[in-house]
Tab-separated table of C-alpha atoms in Angstrom:
chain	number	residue	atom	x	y	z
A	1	UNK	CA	51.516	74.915	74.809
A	2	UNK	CA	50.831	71.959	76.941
A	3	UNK	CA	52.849	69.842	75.039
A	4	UNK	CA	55.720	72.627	74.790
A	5	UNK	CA	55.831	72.211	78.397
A	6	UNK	CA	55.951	68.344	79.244
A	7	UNK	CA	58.919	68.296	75.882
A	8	UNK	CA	60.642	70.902	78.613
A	9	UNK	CA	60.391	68.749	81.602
A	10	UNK	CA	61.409	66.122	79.323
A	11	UNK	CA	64.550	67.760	78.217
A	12	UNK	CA	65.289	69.139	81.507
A	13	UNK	CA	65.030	65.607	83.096
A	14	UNK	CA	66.869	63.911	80.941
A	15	UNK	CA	69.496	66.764	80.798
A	16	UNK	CA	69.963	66.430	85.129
A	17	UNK	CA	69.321	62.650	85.276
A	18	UNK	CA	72.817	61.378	84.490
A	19	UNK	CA	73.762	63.448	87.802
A	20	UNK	CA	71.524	60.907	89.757
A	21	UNK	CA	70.910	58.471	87.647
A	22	UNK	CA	74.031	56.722	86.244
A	23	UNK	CA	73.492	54.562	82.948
A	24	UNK	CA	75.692	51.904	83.637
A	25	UNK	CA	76.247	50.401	86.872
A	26	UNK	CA	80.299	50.414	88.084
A	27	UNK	CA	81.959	49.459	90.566
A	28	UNK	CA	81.391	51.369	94.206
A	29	UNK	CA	84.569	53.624	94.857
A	30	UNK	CA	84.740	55.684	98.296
A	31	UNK	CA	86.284	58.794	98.130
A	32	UNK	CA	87.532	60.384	101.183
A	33	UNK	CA	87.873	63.729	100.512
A	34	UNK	CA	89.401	64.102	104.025
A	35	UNK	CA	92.508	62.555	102.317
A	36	UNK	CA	92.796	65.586	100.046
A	37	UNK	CA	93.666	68.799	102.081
A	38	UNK	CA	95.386	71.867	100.808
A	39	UNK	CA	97.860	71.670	103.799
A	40	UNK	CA	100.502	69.399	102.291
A	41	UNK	CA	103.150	67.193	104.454
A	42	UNK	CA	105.126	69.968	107.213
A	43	UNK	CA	103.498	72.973	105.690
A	44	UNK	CA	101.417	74.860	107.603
A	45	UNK	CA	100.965	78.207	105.907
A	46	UNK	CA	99.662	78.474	102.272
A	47	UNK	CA	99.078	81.511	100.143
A	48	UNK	CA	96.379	81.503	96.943
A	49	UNK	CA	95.710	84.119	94.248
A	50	UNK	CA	92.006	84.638	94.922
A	51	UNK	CA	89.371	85.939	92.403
A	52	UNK	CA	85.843	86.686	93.594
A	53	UNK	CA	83.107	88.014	91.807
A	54	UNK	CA	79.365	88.379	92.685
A	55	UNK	CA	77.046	90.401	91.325
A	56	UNK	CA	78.656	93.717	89.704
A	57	UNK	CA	81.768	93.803	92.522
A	58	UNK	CA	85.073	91.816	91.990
A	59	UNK	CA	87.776	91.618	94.858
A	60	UNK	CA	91.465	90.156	93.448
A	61	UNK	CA	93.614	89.370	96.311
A	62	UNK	CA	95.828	87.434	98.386
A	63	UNK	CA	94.500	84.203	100.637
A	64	UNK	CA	96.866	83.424	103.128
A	65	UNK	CA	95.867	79.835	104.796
A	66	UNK	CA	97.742	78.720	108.467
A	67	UNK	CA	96.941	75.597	110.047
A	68	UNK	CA	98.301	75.701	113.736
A	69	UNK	CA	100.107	72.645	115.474
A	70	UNK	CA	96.574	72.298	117.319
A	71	UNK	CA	95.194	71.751	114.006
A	72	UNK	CA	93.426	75.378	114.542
A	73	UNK	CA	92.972	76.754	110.832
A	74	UNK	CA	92.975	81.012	109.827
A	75	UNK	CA	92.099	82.302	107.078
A	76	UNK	CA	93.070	85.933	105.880
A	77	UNK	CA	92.359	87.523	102.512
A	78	UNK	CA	93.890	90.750	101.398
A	79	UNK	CA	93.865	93.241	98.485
A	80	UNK	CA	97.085	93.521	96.163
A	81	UNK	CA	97.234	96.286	98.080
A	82	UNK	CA	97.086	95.140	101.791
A	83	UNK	CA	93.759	95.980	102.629
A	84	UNK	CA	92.232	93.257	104.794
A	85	UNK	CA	88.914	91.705	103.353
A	86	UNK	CA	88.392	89.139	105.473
A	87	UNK	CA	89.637	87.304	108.301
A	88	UNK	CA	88.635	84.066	109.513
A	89	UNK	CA	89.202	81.077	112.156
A	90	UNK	CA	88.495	77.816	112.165
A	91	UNK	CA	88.947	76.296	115.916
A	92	UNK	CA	87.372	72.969	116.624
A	93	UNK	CA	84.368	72.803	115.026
A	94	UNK	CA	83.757	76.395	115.454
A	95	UNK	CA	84.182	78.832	112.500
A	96	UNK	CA	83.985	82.680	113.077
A	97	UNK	CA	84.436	85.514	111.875
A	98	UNK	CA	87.573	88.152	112.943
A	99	UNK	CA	86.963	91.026	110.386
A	100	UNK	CA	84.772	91.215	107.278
A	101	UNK	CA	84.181	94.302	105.173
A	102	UNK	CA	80.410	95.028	104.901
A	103	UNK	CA	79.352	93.991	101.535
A	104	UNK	CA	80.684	90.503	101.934
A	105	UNK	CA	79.602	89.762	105.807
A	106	UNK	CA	76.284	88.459	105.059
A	107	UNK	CA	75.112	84.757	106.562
A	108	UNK	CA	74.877	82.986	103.066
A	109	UNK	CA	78.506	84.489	101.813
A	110	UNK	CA	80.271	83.634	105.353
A	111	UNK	CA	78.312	80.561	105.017
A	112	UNK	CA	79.324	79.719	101.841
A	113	UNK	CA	83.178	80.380	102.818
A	114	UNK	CA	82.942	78.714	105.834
A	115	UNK	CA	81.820	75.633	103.652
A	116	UNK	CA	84.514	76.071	100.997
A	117	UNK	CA	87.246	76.543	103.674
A	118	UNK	CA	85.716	73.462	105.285
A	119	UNK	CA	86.592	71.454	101.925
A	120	UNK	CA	89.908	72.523	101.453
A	121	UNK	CA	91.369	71.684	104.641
A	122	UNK	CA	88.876	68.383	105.220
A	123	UNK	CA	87.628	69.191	108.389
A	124	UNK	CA	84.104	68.718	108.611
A	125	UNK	CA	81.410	69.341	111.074
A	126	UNK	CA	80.705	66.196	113.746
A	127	UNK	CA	77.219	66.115	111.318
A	128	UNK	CA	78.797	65.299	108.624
A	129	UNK	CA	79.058	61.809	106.742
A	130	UNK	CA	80.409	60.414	103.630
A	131	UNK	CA	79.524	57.498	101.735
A	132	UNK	CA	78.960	56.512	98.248
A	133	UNK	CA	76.488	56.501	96.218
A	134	UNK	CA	75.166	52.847	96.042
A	135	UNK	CA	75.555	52.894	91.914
A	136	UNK	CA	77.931	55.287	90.668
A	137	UNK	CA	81.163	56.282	91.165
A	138	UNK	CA	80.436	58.858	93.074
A	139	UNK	CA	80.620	60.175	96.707
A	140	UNK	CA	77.777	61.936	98.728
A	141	UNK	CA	78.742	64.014	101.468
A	142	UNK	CA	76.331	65.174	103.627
A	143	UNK	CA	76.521	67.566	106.372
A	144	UNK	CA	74.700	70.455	108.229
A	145	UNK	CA	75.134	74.004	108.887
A	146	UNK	CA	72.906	75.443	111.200
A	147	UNK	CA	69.150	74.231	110.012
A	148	UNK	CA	70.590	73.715	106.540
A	149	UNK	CA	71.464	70.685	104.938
A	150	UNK	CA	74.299	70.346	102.279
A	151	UNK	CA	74.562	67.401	100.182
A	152	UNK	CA	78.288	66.939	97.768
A	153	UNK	CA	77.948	65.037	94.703
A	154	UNK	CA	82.032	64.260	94.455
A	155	UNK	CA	82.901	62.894	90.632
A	156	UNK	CA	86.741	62.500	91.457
A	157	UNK	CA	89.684	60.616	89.758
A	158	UNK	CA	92.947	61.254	90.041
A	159	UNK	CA	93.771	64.907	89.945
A	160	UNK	CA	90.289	66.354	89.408
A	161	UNK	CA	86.830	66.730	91.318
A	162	UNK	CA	84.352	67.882	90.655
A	163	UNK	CA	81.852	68.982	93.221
A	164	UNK	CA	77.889	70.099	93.220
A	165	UNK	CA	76.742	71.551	96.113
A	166	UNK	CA	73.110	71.961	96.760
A	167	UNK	CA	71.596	73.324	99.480
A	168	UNK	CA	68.347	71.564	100.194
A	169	UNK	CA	66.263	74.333	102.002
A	170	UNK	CA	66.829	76.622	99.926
A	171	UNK	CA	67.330	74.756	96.571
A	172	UNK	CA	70.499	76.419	95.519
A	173	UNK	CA	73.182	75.084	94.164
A	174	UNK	CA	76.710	75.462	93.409
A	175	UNK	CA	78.953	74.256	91.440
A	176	UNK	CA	82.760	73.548	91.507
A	177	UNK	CA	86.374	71.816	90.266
A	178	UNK	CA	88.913	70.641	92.626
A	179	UNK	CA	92.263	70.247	91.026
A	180	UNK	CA	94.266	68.131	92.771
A	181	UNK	CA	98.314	67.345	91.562
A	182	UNK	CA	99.394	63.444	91.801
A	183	UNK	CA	100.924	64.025	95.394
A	184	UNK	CA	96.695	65.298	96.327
A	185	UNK	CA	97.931	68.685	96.700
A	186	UNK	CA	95.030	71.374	95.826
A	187	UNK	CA	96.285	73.206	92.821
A	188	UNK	CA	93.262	75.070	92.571
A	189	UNK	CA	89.744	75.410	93.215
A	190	UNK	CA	86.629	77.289	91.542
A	191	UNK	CA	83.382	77.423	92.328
A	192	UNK	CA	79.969	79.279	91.250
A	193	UNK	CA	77.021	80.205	92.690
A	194	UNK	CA	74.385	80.680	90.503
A	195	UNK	CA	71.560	81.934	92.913
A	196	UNK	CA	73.725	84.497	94.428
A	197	UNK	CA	75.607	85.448	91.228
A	198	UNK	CA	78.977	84.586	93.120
A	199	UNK	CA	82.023	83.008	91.712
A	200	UNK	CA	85.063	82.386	93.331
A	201	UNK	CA	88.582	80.769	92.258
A	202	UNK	CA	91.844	80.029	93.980
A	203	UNK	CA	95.244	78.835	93.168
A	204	UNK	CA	98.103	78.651	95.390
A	205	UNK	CA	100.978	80.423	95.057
A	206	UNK	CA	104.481	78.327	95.166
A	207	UNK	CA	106.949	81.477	94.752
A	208	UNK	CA	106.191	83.346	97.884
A	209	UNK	CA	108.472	85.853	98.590
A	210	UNK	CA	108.397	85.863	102.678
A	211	UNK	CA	111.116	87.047	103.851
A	212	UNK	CA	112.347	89.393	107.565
A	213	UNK	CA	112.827	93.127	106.305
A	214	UNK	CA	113.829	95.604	108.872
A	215	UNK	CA	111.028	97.268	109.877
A	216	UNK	CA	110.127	101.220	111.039
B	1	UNK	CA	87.452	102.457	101.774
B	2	UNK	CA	89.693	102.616	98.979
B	3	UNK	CA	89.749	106.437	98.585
B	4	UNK	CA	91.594	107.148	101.590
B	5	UNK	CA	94.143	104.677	100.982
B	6	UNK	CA	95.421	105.398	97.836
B	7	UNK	CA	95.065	109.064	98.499
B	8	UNK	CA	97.619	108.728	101.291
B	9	UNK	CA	99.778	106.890	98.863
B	10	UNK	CA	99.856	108.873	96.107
B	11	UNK	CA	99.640	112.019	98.139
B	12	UNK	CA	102.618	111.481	99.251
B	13	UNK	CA	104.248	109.282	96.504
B	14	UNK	CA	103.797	112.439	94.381
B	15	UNK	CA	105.498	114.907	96.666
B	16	UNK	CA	109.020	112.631	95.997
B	17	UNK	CA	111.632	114.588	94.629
B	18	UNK	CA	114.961	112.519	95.071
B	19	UNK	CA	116.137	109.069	95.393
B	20	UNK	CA	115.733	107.166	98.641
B	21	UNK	CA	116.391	103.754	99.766
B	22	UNK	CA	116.054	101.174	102.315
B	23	UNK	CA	116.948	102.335	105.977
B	24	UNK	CA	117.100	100.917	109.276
B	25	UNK	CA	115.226	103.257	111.704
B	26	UNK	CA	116.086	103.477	114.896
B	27	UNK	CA	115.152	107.161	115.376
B	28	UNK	CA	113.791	108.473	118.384
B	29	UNK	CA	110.749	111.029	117.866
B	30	UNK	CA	109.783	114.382	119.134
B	31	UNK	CA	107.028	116.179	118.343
B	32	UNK	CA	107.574	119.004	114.885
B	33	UNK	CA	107.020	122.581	116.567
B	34	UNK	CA	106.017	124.270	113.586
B	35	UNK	CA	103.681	122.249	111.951
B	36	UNK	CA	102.621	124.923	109.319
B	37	UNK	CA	106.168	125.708	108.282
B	38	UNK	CA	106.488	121.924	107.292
B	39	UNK	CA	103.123	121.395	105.910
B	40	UNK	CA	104.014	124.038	103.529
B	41	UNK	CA	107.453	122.355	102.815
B	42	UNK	CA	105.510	119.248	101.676
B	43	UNK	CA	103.175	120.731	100.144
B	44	UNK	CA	105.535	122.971	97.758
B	45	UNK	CA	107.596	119.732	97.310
B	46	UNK	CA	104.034	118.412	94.787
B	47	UNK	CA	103.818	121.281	92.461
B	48	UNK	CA	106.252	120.673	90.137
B	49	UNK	CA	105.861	117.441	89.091
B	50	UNK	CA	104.034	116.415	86.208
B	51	UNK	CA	104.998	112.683	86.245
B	52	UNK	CA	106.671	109.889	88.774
B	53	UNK	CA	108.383	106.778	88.146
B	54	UNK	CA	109.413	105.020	91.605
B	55	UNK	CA	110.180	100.986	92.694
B	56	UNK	CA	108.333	100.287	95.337
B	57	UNK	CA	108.160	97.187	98.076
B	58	UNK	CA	104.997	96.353	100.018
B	59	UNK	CA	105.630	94.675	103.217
B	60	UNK	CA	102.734	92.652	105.115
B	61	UNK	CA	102.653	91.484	108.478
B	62	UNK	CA	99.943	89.547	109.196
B	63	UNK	CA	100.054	87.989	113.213
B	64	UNK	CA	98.940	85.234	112.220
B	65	UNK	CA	102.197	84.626	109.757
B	66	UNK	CA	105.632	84.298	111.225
B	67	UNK	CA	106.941	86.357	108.505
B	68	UNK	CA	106.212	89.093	106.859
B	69	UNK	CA	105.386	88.732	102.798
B	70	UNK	CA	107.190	91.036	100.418
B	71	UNK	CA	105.573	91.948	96.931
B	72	UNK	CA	107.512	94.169	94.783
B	73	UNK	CA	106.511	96.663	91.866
B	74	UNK	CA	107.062	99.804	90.160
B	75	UNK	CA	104.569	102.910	90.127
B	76	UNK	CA	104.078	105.362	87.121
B	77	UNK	CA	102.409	108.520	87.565
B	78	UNK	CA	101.806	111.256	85.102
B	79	UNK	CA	99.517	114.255	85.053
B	80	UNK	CA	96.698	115.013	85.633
B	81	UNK	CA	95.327	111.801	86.491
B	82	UNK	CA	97.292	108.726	85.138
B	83	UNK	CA	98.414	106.049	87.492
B	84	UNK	CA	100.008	102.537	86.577
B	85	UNK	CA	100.324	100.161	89.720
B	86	UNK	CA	102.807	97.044	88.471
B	87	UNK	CA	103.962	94.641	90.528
B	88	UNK	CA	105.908	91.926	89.719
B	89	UNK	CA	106.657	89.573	92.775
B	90	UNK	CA	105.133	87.711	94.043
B	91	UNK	CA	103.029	87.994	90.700
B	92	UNK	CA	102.512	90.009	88.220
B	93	UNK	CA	99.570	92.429	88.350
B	94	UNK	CA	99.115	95.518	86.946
B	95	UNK	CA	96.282	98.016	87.714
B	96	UNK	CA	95.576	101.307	85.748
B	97	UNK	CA	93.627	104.502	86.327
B	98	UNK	CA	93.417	106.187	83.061
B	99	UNK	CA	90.624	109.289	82.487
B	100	UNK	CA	87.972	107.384	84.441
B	101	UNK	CA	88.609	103.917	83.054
B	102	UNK	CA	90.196	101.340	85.441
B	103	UNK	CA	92.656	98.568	83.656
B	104	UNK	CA	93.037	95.468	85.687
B	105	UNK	CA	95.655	93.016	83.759
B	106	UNK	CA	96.417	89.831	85.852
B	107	UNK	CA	98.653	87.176	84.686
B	108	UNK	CA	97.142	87.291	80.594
B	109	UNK	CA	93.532	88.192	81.823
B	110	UNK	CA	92.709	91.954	81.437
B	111	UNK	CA	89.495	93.231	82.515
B	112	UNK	CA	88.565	96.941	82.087
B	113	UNK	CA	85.594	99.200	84.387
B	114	UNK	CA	84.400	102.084	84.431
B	115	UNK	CA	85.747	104.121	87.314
B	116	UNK	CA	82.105	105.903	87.797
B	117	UNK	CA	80.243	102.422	87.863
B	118	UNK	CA	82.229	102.082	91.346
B	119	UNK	CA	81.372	104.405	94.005
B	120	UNK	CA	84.886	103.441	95.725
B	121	UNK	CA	86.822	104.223	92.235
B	122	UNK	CA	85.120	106.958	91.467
B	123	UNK	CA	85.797	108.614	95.112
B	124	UNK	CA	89.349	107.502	94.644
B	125	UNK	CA	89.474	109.297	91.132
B	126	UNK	CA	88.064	112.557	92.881
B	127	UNK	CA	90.930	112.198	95.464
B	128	UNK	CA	93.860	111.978	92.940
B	129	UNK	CA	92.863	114.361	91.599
B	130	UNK	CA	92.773	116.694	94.414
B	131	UNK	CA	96.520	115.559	95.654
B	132	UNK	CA	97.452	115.679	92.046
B	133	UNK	CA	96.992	119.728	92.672
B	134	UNK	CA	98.627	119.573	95.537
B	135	UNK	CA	96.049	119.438	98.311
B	136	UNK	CA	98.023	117.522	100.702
B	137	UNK	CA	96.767	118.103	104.034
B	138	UNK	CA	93.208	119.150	102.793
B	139	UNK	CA	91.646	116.122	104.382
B	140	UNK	CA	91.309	117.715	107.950
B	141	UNK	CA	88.034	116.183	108.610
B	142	UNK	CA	88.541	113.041	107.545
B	143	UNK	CA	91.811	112.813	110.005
B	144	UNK	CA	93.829	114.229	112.810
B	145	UNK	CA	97.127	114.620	112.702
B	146	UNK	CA	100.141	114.093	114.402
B	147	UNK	CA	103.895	115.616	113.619
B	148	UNK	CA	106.881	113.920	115.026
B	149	UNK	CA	110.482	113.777	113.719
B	150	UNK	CA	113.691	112.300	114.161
B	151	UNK	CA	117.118	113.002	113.135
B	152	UNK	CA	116.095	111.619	109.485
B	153	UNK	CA	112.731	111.789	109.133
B	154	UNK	CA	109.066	113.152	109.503
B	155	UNK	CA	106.692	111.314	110.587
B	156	UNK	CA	103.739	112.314	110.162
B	157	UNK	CA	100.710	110.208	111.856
B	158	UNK	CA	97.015	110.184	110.469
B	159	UNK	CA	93.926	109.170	113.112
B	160	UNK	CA	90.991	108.332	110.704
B	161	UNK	CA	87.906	110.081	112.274
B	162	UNK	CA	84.754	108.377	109.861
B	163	UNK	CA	83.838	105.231	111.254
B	164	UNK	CA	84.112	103.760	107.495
B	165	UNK	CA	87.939	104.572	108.028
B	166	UNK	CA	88.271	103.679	111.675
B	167	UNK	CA	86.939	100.306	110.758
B	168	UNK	CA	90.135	99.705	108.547
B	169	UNK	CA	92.935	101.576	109.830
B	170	UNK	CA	94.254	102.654	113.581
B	171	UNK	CA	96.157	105.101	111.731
B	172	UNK	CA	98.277	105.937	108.992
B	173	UNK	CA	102.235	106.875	109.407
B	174	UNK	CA	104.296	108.857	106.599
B	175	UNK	CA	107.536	109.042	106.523
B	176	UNK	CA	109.614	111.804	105.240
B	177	UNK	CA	113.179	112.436	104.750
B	178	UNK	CA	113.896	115.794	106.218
B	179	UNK	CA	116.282	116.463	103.206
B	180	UNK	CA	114.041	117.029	100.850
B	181	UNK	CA	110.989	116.397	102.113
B	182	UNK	CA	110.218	113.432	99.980
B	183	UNK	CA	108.279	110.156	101.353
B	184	UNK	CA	110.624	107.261	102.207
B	185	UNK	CA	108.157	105.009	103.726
B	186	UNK	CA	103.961	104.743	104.373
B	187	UNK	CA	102.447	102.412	106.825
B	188	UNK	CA	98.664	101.683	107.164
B	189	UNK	CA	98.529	100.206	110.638
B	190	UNK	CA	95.144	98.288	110.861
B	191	UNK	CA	92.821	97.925	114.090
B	192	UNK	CA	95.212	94.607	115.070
B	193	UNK	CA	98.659	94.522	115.105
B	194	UNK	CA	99.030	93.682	111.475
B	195	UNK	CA	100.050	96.350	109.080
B	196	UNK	CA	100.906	97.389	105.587
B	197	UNK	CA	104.096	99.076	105.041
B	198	UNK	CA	105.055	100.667	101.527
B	199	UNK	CA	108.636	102.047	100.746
B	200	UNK	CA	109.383	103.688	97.914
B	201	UNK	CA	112.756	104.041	95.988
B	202	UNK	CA	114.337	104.826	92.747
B	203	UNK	CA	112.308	107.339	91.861
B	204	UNK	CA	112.474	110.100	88.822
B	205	UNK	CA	110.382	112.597	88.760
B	206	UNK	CA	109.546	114.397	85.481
B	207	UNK	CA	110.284	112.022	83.672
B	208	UNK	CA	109.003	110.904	79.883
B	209	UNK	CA	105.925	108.699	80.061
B	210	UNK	CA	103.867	107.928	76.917
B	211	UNK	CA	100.117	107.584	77.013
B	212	UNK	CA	100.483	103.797	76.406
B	213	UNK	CA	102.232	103.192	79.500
B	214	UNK	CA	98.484	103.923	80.637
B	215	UNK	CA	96.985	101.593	78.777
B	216	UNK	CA	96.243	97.611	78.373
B	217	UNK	CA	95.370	95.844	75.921
C-alpha cells in the first residue's frame, strides 16, 4: 500500500512537472498579453456566441462586448431569446455588477468573469505584473483580486495560448485556450473550471446583423 | 423566469389567424372600454388551431449598443404541445419542445434534456400547455393588465406582480391587429430601457407539420 502510494506521487509529479519544470532550457520570450485584446483596430463593440455550463445548468447566449472612447468596457450577455443574464462594467479598475440572475451572482462566478473579461480586453488590475518565467518559454502573470492571488502560466505562439489559472488560496485551478488569428484578434476562448464544475466558451460573431428597424 | 416569457409568446403567437407584416406605428392609444368583450375575442381567436407556422424577427436594444441587433427565425407549432424555435440569422439555432424532451441543436452540436430535470422547462411545459387550450388571460395573479388601442391595434400591457418576474421585466406589451385579433408584435420591456421586441409574420395556421419537424437528430 505504501509503495502504491509514493508510485502515485511519483506519477503525479512527474505528470505536473513539465508545467514548472521545463526539460530543456530555451530562450526567455516575454509575452505581453496586453498586446492581444479582443477589441481590434476602430471597433468598439463585439458580439460572441457564448456557451456556459456548470454543474447540471447550461445558458447559450449572446455576449455583446463595448469598449467606450474612455476606454470604459460593458459587458452584456443574453439568451437567444433576449433575456438578460448578465450585465457588467468595467470602469477604471473597478468591475461591477449591473444585473445578474440569481444562480450565477455568486463571488467566485462574478469573480471568475470579472477575471476572464479582464483577459480579453488586457486590462489588468494596478497589482498585477507580468514577467517570464526565468527558463521556459513561458509567461507568469500575477495579479490580485481582493485577498486572492492569481498566478497565469501563458504557453503562447502565434495564434494560440494557452492559459492555467490557479488560484493560490484556494488551490483551484482553471484551465483555458486563447485562439488568437495572425492580426491577434481573439477568435475564441474556452475555459474550465474543474472545482466549480464550470465551463465556459466564446467565439465572436463576424456576421452581425445590426441594423435601425422602426420601432413601436 | 422562463415560464412567463415564452407563455406570453406563444400565448399569443397561437391566437394568429392571418398574415401580418412590418408596420410603422405611430398610433395614439386610448384605453379599450370593454375589456371582457375583447378578452373573449382573443381568446376565441386560439381554439381552432391545431398547428402554426410564422417568420418571426427579434429585435434587441441594448443602451449600451447604438443599434439595435436583429436575429431572424421561423416558429412551428403543432398540438398539443410541440414547439420548434429556428432561427437562422445571426446563427443558426434551433430549440425544440417535444412531449417533455427539450432539443437544443446549435451550429452541428445537438444536445437533448429532459424538460422535468429543469424546474424552469418543466414550468414552461405546464404553461404551453395551458395557452395551448386556450387560457389566455388565466394568469391574473401573476400580472395586471392594461387595455389600450389605437386605430390598428390592441395593446395590451402586462405588470408582472412576483418579484421573480419584476426582477426581469417592467412589463410586457402585445400587440394586436384589431382585424382579426391576431398578434403583430410582443415586447418584453426590461427594468432599464433595453427591451426585446418580437414581430411575427407570414404565418399559416393549420397547416401540415410532421412529427419530425419536432425532432433532432
Amino acid at each position: 500500500m505504501k509503495s502504491f502510494r509514493l508510485i502515485s506521487l511519483l506519477i503525479l509529479f512527474v505528470g505536473c512537472s513539465h508545467i514548472f519544470l521545463p526539460k530543456e532550457k530555451v530562450e526567455t520570450f516575454f509575452y505581453n498579453t496586453k498586446d492581444f485584446n479582443i477589441f481590434i483596430k476602430d471597433t468598439s463593440t463585439v458580439m460572441c456566441k457564448l456557451e456556459m455550463k456548470f454543474f447540471f445548468k447550461r445558458f447559450n447566449g449572446i455576449l455583446f462586448m463595448k469598449r467606450s472612447a474612455q476606454k470604459d468596457y460593458y459587458f452584456v450577455c443574453t439568451t437567444q431569446f433576449g433575456l438578460k443574464i448578465f450585465e457588467f462594467t468595467l470602469k477604471q479598475d473597478n468591475f461591477s455588477v449591473q444585473y445578474c440572475i440569481p444562480s450565477l451572482n455568486k463571488p467566485q462566478y462574478i469573480a471568475m468573469f470579472e477575471n476572464q473579461f479582464r483577459l480579453l480586453c488586457g486590462v489588468f488590475k494596478k497589482e498585477y505584473s507580468c514577467y517570464p518565467a526565468p527558463e521556459a518559454n513561458i509567461c507568469v502573470e500575477d495579479y490580485r483580486n481582493g485577498d486572492t492571488l492569481f498566478r497565469y502560466f501563458w504557453v503562447p505562439n502565434d495564434t494560440l495560448a494557452h492559459f492555467m489559472q490557479f488560484k493560490i488560496k484556494e488551490r483551484t485551478r482553471i484551465e483555458g485556450k486563447v485562439l488568437y488569428s495572425k492580426e491577434k484578434k481573439v477568435e475564441g476562448m474556452y475555459y474550465k473550471h474543474k472545482g466549480k464544475g464550470l465551463k465556459l466558451w466564446l467565439k465572436p460573431m463576424e456576421n452581425t446583423i445590426i441594423n435601425e428597424n422602426d420601432s413601436l | 423566469m422562463n415560464k412567463s416569457i415564452f407563455s406570453i409568446c406563444f400565448l399569443f403567437l397561437f391566437s394568429l389567424t392571418a398574415v401580418v407584416s412590418g408596420q410603422k406605428s405611430t398610433d395614439k392609444y386610448s384605453t379599450v372600454k370593454d375589456t371582457l368583450s375583447l378578452i373573449a375575442k382573443i381568446n376565441g381567436a386560439t381554439t381552432s388551431i391545431q398547428s402554426t407556422e410564422s417568420d418571426f424577427t427579434q429585435e434587441k436594444y441594448l443602451s449600451i449598443m447604438t443599434d439595435k441587433v436583429i436575429s431572424k427565425g421561423k416558429l412551428y407549432y403543432k398540438a398539443p404541445n410541440l414547439v420548434r424555435w429556428e432561427y437562422t440569422q445571426p446563427y443558426a439555432y434551433i430549440i425544440v419542445f417535444n412531449n417533455g424532451k427539450i432539443f437544443i441543436k446549435d451550429d452541428k452540436k445537438v444536445k437533448k434534456f429532459d424538460a422535468s430535470s429543469n424546474k424552469n422547462f418543466s414550468e414552461l411545459n405546464d404553461n404551453l400547455t395551458m395557452i395551448i387550450q386556450g387560457k389566455l388571460f388565466s394568469q391574473r395573479k401573476d400580472f395586471n393588465y392594461k387595455y389600450q388601442e389605437s386605430d390598428k391595434y390592441y395593446l395590451v400591457t402586462l405588470f408582472p406582480q412576483a418579484k421573480k418576474l419584476k426582477d426581469l421585466f417592467g412589463s410586457i406589451l402585445v400587440y394586436f391587429n384589431k382585424n382579426d385579433y391576431s398578434v403583430y408584435a410582443i415586447k418584453l420591456m426590461e427594468a432599464q430601457k433595453d427591451y426585446t421586441l418580437i414581430r411575427f409574420s407570414n404565418r399559416k395556421n393549420n397547416v401540415q407539420l410532421s412529427n419530425e419537424k419536432f425532432s433532432i437528430n
